[in-house]
PDB file of C-alpha atoms and ligand atoms in Angstrom:
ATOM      1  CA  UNK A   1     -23.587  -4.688 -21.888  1.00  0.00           C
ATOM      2  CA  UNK A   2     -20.125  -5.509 -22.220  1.00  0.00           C
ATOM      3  CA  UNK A   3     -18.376  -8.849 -20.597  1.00  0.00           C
ATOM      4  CA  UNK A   4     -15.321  -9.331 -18.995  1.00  0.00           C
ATOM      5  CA  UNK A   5     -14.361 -12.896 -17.620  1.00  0.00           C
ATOM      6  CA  UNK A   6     -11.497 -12.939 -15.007  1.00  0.00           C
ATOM      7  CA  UNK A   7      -9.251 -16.635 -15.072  1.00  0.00           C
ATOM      8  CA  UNK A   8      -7.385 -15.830 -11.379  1.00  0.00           C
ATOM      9  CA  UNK A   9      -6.966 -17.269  -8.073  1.00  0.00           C
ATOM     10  CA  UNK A  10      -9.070 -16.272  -5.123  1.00  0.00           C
ATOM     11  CA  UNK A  11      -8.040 -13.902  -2.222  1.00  0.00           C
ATOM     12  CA  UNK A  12     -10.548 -14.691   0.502  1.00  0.00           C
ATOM     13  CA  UNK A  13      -8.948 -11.201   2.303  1.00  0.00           C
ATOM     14  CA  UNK A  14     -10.803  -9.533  -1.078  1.00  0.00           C
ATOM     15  CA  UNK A  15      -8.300  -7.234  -1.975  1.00  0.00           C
ATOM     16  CA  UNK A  16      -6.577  -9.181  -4.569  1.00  0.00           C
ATOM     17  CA  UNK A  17      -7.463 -11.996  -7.330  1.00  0.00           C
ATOM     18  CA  UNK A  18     -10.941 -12.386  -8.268  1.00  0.00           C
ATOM     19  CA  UNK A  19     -12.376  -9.990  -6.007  1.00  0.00           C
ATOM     20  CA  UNK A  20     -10.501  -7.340  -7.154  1.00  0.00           C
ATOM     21  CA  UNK A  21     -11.286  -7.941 -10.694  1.00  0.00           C
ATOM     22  CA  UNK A  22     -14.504  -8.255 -10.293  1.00  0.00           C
ATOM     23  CA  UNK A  23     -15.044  -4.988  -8.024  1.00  0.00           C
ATOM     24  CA  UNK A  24     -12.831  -3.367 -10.887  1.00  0.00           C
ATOM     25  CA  UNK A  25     -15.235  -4.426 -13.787  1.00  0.00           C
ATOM     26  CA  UNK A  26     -18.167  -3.287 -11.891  1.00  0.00           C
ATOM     27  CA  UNK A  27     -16.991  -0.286 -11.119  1.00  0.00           C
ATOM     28  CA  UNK A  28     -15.913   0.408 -14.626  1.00  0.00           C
ATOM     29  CA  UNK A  29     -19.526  -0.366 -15.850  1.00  0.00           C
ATOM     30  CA  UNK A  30     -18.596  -3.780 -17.550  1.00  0.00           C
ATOM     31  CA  UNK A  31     -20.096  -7.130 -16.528  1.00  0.00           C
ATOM     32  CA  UNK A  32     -17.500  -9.382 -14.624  1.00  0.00           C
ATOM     33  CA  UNK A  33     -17.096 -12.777 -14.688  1.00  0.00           C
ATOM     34  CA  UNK A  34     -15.154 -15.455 -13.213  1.00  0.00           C
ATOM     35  CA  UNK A  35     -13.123 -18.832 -13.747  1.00  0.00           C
ATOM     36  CA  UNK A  36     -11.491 -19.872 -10.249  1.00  0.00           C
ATOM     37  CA  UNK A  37      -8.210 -21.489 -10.432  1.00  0.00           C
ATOM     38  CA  UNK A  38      -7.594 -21.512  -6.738  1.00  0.00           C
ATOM     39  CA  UNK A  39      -8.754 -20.650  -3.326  1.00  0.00           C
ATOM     40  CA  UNK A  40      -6.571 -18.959  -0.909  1.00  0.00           C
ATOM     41  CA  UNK A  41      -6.744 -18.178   2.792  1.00  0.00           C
ATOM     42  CA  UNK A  42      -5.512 -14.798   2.135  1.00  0.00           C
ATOM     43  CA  UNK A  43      -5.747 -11.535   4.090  1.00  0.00           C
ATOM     44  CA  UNK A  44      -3.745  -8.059   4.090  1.00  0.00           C
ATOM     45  CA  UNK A  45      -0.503  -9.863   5.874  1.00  0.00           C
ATOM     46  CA  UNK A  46      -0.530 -13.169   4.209  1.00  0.00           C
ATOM     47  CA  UNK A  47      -1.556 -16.086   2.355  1.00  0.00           C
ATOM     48  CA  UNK A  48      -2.372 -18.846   4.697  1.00  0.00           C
ATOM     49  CA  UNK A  49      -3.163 -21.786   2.419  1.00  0.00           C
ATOM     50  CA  UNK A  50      -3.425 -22.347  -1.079  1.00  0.00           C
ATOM     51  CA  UNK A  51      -6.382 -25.523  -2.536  1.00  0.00           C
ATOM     52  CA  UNK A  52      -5.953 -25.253  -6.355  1.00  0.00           C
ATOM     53  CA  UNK A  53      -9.233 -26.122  -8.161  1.00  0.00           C
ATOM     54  CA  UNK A  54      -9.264 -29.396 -10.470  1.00  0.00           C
ATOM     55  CA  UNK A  55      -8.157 -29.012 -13.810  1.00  0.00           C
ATOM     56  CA  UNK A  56     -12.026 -30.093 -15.575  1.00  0.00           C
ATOM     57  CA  UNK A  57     -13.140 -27.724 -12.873  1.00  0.00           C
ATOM     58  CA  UNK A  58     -11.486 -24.755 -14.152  1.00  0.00           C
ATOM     59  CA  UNK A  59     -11.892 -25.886 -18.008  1.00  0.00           C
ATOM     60  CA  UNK A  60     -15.555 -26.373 -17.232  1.00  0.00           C
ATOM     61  CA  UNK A  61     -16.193 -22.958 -15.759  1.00  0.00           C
ATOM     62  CA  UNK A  62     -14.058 -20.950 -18.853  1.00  0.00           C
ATOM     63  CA  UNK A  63     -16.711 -23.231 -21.305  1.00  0.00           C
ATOM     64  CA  UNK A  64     -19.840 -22.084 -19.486  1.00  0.00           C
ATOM     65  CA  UNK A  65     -19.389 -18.413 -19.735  1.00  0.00           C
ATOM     66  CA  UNK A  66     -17.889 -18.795 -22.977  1.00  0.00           C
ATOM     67  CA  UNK A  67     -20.716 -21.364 -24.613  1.00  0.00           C
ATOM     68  CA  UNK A  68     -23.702 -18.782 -23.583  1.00  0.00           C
ATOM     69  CA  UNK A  69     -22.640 -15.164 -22.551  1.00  0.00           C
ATOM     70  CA  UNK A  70     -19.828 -14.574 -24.785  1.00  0.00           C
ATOM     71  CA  UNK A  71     -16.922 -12.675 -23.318  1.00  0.00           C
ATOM     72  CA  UNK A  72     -15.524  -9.128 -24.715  1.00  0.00           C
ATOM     73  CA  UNK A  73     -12.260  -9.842 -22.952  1.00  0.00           C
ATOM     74  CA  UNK A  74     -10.331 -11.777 -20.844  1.00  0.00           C
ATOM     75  CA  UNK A  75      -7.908 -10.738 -17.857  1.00  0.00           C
ATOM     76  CA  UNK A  76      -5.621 -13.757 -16.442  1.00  0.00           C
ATOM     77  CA  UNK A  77      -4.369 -14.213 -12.944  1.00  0.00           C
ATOM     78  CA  UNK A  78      -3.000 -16.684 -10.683  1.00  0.00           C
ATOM     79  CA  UNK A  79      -2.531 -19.892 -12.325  1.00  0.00           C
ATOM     80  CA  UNK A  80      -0.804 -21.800  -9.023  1.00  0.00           C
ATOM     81  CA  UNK A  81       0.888 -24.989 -11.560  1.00  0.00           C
ATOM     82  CA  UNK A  82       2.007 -25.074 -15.195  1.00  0.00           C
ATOM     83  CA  UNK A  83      -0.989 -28.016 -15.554  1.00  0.00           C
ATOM     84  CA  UNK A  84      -3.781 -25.074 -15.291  1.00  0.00           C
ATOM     85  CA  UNK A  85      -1.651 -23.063 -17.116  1.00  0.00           C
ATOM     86  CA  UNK A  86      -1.843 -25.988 -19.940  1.00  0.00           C
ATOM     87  CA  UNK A  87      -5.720 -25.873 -19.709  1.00  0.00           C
ATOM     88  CA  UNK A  88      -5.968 -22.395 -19.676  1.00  0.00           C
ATOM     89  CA  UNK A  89      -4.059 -22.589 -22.505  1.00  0.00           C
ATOM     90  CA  UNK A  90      -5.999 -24.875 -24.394  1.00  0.00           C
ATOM     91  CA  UNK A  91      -9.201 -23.432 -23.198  1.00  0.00           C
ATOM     92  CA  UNK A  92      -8.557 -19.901 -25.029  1.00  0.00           C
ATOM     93  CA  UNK A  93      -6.791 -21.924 -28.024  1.00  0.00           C
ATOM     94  CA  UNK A  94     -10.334 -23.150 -28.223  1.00  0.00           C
ATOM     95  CA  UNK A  95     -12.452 -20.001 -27.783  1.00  0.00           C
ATOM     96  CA  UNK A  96     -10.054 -17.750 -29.125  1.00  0.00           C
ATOM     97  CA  UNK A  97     -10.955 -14.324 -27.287  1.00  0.00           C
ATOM     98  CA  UNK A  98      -9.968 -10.995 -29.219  1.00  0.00           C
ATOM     99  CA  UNK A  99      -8.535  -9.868 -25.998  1.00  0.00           C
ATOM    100  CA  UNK A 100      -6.519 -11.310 -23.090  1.00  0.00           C
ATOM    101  CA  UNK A 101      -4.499  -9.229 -20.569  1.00  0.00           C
ATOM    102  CA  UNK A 102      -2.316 -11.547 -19.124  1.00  0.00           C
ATOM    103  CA  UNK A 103      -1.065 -10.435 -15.415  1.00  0.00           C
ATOM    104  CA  UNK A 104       1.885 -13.508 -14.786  1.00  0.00           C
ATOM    105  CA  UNK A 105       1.320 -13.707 -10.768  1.00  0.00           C
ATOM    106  CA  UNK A 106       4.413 -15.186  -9.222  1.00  0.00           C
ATOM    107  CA  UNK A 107       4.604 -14.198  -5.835  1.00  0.00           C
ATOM    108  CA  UNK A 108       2.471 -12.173  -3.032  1.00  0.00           C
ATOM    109  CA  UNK A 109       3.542  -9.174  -1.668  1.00  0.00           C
ATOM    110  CA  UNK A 110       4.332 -11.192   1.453  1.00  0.00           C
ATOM    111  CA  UNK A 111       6.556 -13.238  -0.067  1.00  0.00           C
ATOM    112  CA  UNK A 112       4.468 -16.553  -0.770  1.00  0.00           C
ATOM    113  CA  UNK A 113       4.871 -18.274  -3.912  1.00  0.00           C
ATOM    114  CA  UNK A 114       1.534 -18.124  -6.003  1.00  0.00           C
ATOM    115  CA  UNK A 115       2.643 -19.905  -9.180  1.00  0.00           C
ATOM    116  CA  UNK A 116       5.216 -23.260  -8.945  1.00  0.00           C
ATOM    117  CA  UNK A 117       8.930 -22.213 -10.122  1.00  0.00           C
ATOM    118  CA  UNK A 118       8.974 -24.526 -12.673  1.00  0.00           C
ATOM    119  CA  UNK A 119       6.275 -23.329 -14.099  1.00  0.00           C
ATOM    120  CA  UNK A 120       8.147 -20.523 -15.644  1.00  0.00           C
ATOM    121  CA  UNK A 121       8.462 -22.175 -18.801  1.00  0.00           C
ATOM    122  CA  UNK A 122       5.095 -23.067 -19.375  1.00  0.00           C
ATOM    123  CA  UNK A 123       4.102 -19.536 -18.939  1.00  0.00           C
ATOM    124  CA  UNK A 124       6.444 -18.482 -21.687  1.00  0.00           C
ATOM    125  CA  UNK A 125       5.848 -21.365 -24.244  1.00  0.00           C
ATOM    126  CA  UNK A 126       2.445 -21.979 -23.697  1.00  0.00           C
ATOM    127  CA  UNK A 127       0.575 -18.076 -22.531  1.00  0.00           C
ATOM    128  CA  UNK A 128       2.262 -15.433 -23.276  1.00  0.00           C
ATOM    129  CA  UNK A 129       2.307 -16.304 -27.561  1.00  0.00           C
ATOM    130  CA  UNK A 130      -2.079 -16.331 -26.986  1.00  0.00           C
ATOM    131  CA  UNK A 131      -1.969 -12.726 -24.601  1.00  0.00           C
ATOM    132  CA  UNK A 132      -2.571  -9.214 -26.231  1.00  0.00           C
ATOM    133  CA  UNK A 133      -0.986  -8.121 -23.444  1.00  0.00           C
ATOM    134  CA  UNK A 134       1.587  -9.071 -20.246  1.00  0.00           C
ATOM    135  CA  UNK A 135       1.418  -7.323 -17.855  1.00  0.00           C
ATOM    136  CA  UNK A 136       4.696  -8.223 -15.245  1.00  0.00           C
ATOM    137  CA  UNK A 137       5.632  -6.235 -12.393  1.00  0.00           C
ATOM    138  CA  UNK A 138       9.510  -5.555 -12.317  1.00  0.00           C
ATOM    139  CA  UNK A 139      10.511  -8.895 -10.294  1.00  0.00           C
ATOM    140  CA  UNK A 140       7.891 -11.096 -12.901  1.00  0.00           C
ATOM    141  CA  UNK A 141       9.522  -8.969 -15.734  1.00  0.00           C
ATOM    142  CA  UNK A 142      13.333 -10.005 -14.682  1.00  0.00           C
ATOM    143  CA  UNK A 143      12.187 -13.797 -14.959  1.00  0.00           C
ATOM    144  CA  UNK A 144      10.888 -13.548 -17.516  1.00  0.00           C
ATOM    145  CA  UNK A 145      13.635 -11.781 -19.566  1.00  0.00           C
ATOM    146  CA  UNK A 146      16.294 -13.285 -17.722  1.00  0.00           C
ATOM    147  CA  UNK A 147      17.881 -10.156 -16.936  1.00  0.00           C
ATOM    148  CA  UNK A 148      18.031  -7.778 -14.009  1.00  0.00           C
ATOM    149  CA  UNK A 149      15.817  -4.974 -13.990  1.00  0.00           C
ATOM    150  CA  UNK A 150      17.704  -1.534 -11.790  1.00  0.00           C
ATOM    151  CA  UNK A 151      16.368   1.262 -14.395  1.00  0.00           C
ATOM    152  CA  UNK A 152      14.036   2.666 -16.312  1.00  0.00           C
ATOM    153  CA  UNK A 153      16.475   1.958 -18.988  1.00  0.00           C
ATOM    154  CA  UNK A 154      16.722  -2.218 -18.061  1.00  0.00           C
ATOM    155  CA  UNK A 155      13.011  -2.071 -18.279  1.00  0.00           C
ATOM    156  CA  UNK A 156      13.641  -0.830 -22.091  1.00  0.00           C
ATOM    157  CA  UNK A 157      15.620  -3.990 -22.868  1.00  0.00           C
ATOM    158  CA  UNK A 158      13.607  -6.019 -21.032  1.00  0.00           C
ATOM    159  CA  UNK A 159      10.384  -5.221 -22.810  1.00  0.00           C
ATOM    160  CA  UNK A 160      12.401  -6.237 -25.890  1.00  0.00           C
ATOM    161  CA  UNK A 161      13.223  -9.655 -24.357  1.00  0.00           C
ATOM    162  CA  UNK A 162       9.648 -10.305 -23.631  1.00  0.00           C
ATOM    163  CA  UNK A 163       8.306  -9.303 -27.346  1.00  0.00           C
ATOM    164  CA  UNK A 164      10.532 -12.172 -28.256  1.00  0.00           C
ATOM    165  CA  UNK A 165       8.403 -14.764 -26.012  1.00  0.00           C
ATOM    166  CA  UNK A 166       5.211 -13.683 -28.750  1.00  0.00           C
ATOM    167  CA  UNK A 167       3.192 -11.454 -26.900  1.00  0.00           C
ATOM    168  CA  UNK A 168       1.078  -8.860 -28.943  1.00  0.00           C
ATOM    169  CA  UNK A 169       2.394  -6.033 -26.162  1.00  0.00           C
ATOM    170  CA  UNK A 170       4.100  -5.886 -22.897  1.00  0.00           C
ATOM    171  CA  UNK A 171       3.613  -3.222 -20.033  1.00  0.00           C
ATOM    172  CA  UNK A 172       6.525  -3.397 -17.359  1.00  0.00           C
ATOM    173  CA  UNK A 173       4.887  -2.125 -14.043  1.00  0.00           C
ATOM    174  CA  UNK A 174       7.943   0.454 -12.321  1.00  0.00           C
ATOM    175  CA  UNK A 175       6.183   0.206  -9.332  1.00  0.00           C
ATOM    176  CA  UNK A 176       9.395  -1.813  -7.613  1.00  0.00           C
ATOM    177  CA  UNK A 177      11.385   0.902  -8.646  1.00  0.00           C
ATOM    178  CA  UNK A 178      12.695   3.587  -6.495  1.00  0.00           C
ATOM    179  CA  UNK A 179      10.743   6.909  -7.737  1.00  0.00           C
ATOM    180  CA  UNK A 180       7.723   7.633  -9.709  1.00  0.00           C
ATOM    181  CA  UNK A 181       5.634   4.307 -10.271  1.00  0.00           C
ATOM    182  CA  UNK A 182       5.946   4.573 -14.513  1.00  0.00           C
ATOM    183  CA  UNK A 183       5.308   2.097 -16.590  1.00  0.00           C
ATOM    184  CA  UNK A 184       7.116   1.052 -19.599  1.00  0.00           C
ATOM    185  CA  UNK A 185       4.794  -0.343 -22.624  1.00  0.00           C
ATOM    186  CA  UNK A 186       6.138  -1.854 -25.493  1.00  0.00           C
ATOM    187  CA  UNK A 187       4.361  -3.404 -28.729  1.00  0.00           C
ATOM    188  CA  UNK A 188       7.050  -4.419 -30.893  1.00  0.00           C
ATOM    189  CA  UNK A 189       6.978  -1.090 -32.914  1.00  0.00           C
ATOM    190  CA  UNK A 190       6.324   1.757 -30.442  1.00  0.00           C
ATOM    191  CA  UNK A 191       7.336   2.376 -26.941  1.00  0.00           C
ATOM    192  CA  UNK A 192       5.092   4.153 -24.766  1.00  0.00           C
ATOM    193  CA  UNK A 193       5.839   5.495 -20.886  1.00  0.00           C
ATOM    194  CA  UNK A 194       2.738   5.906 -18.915  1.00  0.00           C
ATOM    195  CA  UNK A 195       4.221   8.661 -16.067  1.00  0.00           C
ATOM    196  CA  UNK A 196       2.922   8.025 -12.459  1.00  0.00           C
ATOM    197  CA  UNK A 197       3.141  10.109  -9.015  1.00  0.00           C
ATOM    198  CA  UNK A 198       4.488   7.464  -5.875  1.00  0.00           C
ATOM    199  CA  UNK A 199       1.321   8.051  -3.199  1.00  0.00           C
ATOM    200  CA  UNK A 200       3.220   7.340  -0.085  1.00  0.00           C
ATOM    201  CA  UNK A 201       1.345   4.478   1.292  1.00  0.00           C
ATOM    202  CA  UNK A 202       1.575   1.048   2.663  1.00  0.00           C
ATOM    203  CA  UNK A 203      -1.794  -0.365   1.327  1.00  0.00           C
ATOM    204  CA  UNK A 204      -0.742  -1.621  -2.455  1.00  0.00           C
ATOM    205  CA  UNK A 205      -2.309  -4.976  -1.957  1.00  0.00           C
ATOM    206  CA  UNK A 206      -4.206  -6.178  -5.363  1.00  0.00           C
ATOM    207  CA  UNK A 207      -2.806  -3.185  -7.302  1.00  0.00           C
ATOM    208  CA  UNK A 208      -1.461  -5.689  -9.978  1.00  0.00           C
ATOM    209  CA  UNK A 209      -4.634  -7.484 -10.045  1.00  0.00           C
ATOM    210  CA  UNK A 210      -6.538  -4.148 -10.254  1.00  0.00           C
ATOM    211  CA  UNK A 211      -4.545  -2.792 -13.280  1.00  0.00           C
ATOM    212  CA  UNK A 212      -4.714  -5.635 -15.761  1.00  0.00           C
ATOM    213  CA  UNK A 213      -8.601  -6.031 -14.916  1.00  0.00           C
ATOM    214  CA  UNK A 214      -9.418  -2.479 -15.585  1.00  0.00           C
ATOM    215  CA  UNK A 215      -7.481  -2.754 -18.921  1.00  0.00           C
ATOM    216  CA  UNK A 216      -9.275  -5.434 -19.411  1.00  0.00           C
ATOM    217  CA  UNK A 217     -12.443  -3.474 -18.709  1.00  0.00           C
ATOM    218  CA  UNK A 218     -11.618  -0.759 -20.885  1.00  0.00           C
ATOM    219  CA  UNK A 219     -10.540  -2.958 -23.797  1.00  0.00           C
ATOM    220  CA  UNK A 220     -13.957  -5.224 -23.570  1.00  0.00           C
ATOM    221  CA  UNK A 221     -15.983  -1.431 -24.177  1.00  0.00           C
ATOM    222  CA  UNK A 222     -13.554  -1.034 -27.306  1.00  0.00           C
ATOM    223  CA  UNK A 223     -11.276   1.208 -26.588  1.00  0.00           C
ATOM    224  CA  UNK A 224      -7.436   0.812 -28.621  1.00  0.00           C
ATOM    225  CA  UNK A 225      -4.741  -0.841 -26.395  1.00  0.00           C
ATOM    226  CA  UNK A 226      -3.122   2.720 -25.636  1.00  0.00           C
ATOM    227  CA  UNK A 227      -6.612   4.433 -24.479  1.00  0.00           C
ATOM    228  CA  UNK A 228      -7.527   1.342 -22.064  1.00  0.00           C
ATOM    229  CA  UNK A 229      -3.746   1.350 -20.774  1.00  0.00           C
ATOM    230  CA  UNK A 230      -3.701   5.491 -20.094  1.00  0.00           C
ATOM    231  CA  UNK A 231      -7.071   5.207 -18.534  1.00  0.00           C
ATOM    232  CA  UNK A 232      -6.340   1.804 -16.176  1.00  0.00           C
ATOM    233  CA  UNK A 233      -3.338   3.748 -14.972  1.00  0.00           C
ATOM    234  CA  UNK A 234      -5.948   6.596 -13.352  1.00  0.00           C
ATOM    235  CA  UNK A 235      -8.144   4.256 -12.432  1.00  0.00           C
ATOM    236  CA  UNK A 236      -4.904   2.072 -10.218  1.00  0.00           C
ATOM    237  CA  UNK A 237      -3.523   5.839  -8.843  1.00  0.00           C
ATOM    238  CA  UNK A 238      -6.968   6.844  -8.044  1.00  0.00           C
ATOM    239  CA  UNK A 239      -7.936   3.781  -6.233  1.00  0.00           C
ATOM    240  CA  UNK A 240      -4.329   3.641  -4.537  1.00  0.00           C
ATOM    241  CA  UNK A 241      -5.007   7.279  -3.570  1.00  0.00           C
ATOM    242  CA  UNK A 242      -7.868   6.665  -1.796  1.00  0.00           C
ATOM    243  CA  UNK A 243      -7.022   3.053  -0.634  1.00  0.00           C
ATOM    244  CA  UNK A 244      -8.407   1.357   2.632  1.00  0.00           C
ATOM    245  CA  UNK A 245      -6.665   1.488   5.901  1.00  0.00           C
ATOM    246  CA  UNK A 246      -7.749  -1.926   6.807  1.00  0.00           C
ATOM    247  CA  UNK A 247      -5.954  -4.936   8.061  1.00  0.00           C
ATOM    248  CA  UNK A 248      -2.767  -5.222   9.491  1.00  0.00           C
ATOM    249  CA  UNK A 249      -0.662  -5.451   6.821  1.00  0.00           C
ATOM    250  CA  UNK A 250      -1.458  -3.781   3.134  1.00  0.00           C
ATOM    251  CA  UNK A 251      -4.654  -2.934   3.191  1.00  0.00           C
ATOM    252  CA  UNK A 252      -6.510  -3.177  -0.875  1.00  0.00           C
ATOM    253  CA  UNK A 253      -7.048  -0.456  -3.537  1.00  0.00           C
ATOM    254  CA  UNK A 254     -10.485   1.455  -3.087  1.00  0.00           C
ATOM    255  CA  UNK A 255     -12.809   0.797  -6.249  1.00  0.00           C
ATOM    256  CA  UNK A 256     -15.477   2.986  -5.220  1.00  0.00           C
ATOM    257  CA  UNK A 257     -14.438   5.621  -3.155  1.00  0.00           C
ATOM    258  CA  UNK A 258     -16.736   8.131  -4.399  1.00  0.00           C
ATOM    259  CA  UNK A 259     -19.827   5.723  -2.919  1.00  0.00           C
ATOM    260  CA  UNK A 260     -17.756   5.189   0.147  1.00  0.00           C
ATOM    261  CA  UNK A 261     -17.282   8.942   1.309  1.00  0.00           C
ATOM    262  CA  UNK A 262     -21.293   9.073   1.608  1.00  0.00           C
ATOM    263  CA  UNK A 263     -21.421   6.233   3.626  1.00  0.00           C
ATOM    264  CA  UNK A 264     -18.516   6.287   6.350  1.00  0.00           C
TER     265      UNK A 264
HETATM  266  N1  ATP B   1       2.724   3.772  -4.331  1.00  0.00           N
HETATM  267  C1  ATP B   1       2.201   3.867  -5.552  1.00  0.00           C
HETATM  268  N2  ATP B   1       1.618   5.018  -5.968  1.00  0.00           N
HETATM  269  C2  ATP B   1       1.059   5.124  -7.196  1.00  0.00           C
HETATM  270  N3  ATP B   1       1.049   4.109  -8.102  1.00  0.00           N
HETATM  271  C3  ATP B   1       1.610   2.936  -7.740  1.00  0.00           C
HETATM  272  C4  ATP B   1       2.210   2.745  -6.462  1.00  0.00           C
HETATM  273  N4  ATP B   1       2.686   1.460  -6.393  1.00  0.00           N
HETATM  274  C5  ATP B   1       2.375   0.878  -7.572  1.00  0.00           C
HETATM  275  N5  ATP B   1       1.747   1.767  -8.398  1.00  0.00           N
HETATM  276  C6  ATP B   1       1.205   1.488  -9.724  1.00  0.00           C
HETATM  277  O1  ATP B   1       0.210   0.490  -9.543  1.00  0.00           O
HETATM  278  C7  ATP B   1       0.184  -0.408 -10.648  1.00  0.00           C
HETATM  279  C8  ATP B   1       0.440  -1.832 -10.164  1.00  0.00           C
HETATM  280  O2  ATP B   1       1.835  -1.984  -9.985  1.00  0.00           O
HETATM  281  P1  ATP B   1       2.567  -2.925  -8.959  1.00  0.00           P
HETATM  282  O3  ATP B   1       4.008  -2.859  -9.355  1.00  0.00           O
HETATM  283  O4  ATP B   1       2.187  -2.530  -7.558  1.00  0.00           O
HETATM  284  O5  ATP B   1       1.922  -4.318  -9.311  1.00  0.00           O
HETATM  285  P2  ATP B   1       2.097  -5.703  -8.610  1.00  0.00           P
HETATM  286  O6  ATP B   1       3.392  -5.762  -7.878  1.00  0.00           O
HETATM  287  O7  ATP B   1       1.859  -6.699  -9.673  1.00  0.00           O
HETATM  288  O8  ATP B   1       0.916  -5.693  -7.541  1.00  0.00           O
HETATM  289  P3  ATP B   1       0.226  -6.951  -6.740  1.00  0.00           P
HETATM  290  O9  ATP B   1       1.180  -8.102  -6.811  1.00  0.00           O
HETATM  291  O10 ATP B   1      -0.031  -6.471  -5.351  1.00  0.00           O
HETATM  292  O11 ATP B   1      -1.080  -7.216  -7.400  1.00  0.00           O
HETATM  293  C9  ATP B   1       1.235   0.129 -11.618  1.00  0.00           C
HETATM  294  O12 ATP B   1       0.602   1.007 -12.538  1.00  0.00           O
HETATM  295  C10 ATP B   1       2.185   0.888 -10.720  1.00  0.00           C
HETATM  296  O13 ATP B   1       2.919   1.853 -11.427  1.00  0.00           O
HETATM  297  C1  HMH B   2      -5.288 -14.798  -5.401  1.00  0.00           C
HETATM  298  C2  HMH B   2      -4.237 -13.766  -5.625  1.00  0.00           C
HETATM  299  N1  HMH B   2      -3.963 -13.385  -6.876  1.00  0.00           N
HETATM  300  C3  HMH B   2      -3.019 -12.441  -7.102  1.00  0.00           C
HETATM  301  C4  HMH B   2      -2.331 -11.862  -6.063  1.00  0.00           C
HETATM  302  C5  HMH B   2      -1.310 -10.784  -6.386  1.00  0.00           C
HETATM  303  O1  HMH B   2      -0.316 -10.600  -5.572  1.00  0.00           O
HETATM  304  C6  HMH B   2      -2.640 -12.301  -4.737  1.00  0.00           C
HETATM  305  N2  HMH B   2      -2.016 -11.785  -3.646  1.00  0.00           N
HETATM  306  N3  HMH B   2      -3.593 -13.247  -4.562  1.00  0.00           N
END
């Protein structure tokens, strides 16, 4: 079976973070695993608290999957401070996974900071030269080119900007954009616009998360960077489609709706 090892914070609301990743790999038919790099009191409004895990901790955990089971590829999450993004670092500099989908967290939905300002740079120096692919929303994408995103021709330049930072390939979620949710991929070479349809609905929580773990799903079974991209994007519209009126606030994506509908 193939092996997919999430490095990502977790949401204890289990819409988002490690939860979703790991509901995304099982329901893709790959075997998830996971490296903590933070707990949070989380739920569909907002993140209560945040405990980041120790630094050995988090090294320690990426080893022991990677020592025995092996892993076919790697999504990345919420790193919280640019020291775990060091030891991430140095962890896959070490272990050197064929593929890492790197999803650069920066703030919740609410509005709560999920990765220290200053660690911008550390994300840029240190992560995004070892990622296959980078995966920023449109607010992640305009720190990280530096340049204001109102288009879907800005996100053309900025996917540019980011190749620059060393990435093997960027995707630039349009979600945030008024209109159709499409996202703009770009590998240096060729660009490529995955088209989506807006589903009018409040419960987007763990989308991000949800996205960049079922490319890295579809990646770990071999697919090329393209196929795993086209299909992530039906998985993310399907389970949007279908997603779970639950909570307060926005309720999660719905991994396995089809089992769901026999069980309501
Ligand atoms: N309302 C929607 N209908 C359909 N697709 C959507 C919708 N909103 C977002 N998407 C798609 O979902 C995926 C995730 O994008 P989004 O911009 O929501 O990520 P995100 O902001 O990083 O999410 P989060 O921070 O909650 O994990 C993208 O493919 C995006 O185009
Ligand atoms: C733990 C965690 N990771 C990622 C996100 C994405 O917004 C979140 N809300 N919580």
């Amino acid at each position: 079976m193939k092996t997919a090892l999430t490095i990502a914070g977790s949401d204890s609301g289990g819409g988002a973070g490690i939860q979703a990743d790991l509901k995304t790999f099982s329901a893709l038919g790959v075997f998830g695993m996971s490296a903590i790099t933070a707990i949070t009191a989380q739920n569909t409004v907002e993140v209560r608290s945040v405990q980041n895990i120790d630094l050995d901790m988090i090294s320690d955990q990426i080893a022991a999957v990677f020592d025995d089971i092996g892993v076919d590829a790697v999504k990345i999450g919420m790193l919280g401070t640019s020291a775990i993004i060091k030891t991430v670092a140095k962890s896959l500099i070490k272990y050197k996974p064929e593929h890492v989908v790197l999803d650069p967290v920066m703030v919740s939905k609410g509005g709560h900071h999920l990765l220290e300002r200053n660690a911008v740079a550390e994300l840029n120096e240190m992560l995004l030269p070892l990622s296959s692919l980078v995966t920023p929303n449109i607010p992640e994408a305009e720190i990280l080119s530096s340049r204001k995103i109102n288009s879907e021709p800005d996100m053309y330049k900025a996917c540019r900007d980011i190749m620059e930072k060393g990435p093997k390939a960027v995707l630039i979620k349009g979600g945030h954009l008024d209109g159709d949710p499409n996202d703009l991929f770009y590998d240096g070479k060729q660009f490529h616009l995955f088209k989506g349809e807006r589903v009018e609905t409040k419960n987007v929580h763990g989308t991000g998360c949800t996205l960049s773990s079922a490319i890295a799903a579809h990646l770990a079974k071999g697919e090329s960077m393209l196929t795993a991209i086209g299909n992530a994007k039906d998985y993310i519209t399907a389970a949007i489609a279908e997603s779970l009126d639950i909570g307060q606030g926005h309720g999660p994506a719905n991994h396995f709706h089809h089992f769901y509908e026999q069980v309501y």
